[in-house]
XYZ file of C-alpha atoms in Angstrom:
125
model
C -0.114 -0.272 0.138
C 0.707 3.797 -0.496
C 1.500 6.242 2.860
C 2.051 9.323 2.187
C 3.380 11.765 4.844
C 4.211 15.852 3.982
C 5.889 17.748 6.033
C 7.508 22.051 5.696
C 4.350 23.517 6.267
C 4.853 26.553 8.321
C 4.313 30.353 8.253
C 6.175 32.864 5.625
C 5.720 36.563 4.920
C 4.527 37.525 1.479
C 7.198 37.331 -1.079
C 9.090 34.372 0.528
C 9.881 30.711 -0.154
C 9.385 27.443 1.026
C 9.614 23.577 0.236
C 7.621 20.971 1.151
C 8.310 17.307 1.598
C 6.302 14.089 0.780
C 7.596 11.120 2.419
C 6.226 7.986 0.214
C 6.366 4.606 2.000
C 6.253 2.141 -0.956
C 8.842 0.377 -2.966
C 7.552 1.077 -6.459
C 7.503 4.895 -5.780
C 9.105 5.841 -9.371
C 6.313 4.020 -11.335
C 3.525 6.499 -9.716
C 2.506 9.886 -10.901
C 2.710 12.108 -7.899
C 1.671 15.549 -7.287
C 0.774 18.389 -4.990
C -2.933 19.422 -4.488
C -4.026 22.850 -2.206
C -7.703 23.068 -0.730
C -9.477 26.071 0.683
C -12.231 25.317 3.121
C -15.421 24.762 1.240
C -13.868 24.153 -2.337
C -12.379 21.730 -4.652
C -8.982 20.137 -4.525
C -7.192 21.965 -6.438
C -4.129 20.307 -8.910
C -0.995 22.684 -8.367
C 2.014 20.303 -10.027
C 2.671 17.209 -10.885
C 5.737 14.686 -12.098
C 4.760 11.512 -14.634
C 6.128 8.401 -14.094
C 8.396 9.215 -17.386
C 9.499 12.349 -15.854
C 7.453 15.215 -17.268
C 5.809 17.782 -15.007
C 2.495 20.101 -15.448
C 2.168 22.721 -13.133
C -1.320 24.906 -13.105
C -1.207 28.349 -14.470
C -1.751 29.874 -11.013
C 2.114 28.682 -9.529
C 4.005 28.242 -13.117
C 7.014 29.744 -12.837
C 6.564 30.096 -8.623
C 6.737 26.713 -7.874
C 8.959 23.657 -8.842
C 8.368 20.211 -8.435
C 10.733 17.018 -7.895
C 11.387 13.620 -6.804
C 14.353 11.778 -5.059
C 13.764 8.245 -6.206
C 16.922 7.172 -3.581
C 15.119 8.690 -0.887
C 11.592 7.908 -1.661
C 10.610 11.705 -1.311
C 8.659 14.531 -3.327
C 9.419 17.940 -2.925
C 7.633 21.143 -3.936
C 9.524 24.463 -4.180
C 7.814 27.221 -3.781
C 8.822 31.169 -4.362
C 6.943 34.803 -4.028
C 4.536 33.354 -2.139
C 1.129 34.903 -2.028
C -1.300 35.608 0.729
C -4.105 33.536 -0.827
C -2.344 30.665 -0.834
C -2.350 29.955 2.654
C -3.963 26.786 2.778
C -3.223 23.608 3.215
C -1.534 21.543 1.068
C -1.885 17.609 0.204
C 0.812 15.184 -1.550
C -0.923 13.184 -3.813
C 0.189 9.557 -5.777
C -2.046 7.974 -8.716
C -4.361 5.089 -8.591
C -5.213 3.980 -11.445
C -8.186 1.733 -10.113
C -10.030 3.781 -7.337
C -8.949 7.119 -7.752
C -11.239 9.533 -8.935
C -9.328 13.334 -8.947
C -7.454 13.907 -12.413
C -4.984 15.988 -12.974
C -2.204 16.104 -15.345
C -3.791 12.741 -17.109
C -3.587 11.341 -13.655
C -6.057 9.641 -11.683
C -5.150 10.431 -8.154
C -6.370 8.541 -5.030
C -3.559 8.227 -2.178
C -3.241 10.992 0.059
C -1.617 12.600 2.728
C -2.826 14.271 5.951
C -2.045 17.592 4.665
C 0.635 20.388 5.738
C -0.810 24.277 6.737
C 0.764 26.989 4.458
C 0.323 29.923 5.795
C 1.393 33.220 4.018
C 1.152 36.903 5.739
C 1.484 39.861 3.781
């Protein structure tokens, strides 16, 4: 089974940078599409960055040029480098992994169904 644990969230001033990490407990880590989502209260979960099993990356227009997704297969860890953060980006951020059979959330051509518990990011003005 796939287990995802996010870390690195916290508080930062507007215009600042943060790095989120997602530890993936699965021996076939490199075979999954992986992604970062964020979700504000009462709103749909929004895909913001993904990396496919062939290494291709996809970014939402709202974060393109500011966020970078990467992975370290040896450490089985997914990263999200965020820069020039905005106060409106204060919300929960989630790590996600592909589940082609049962997943119901689509982003970047992959069907996501495994989720971490999330990490809070707060951007102050």
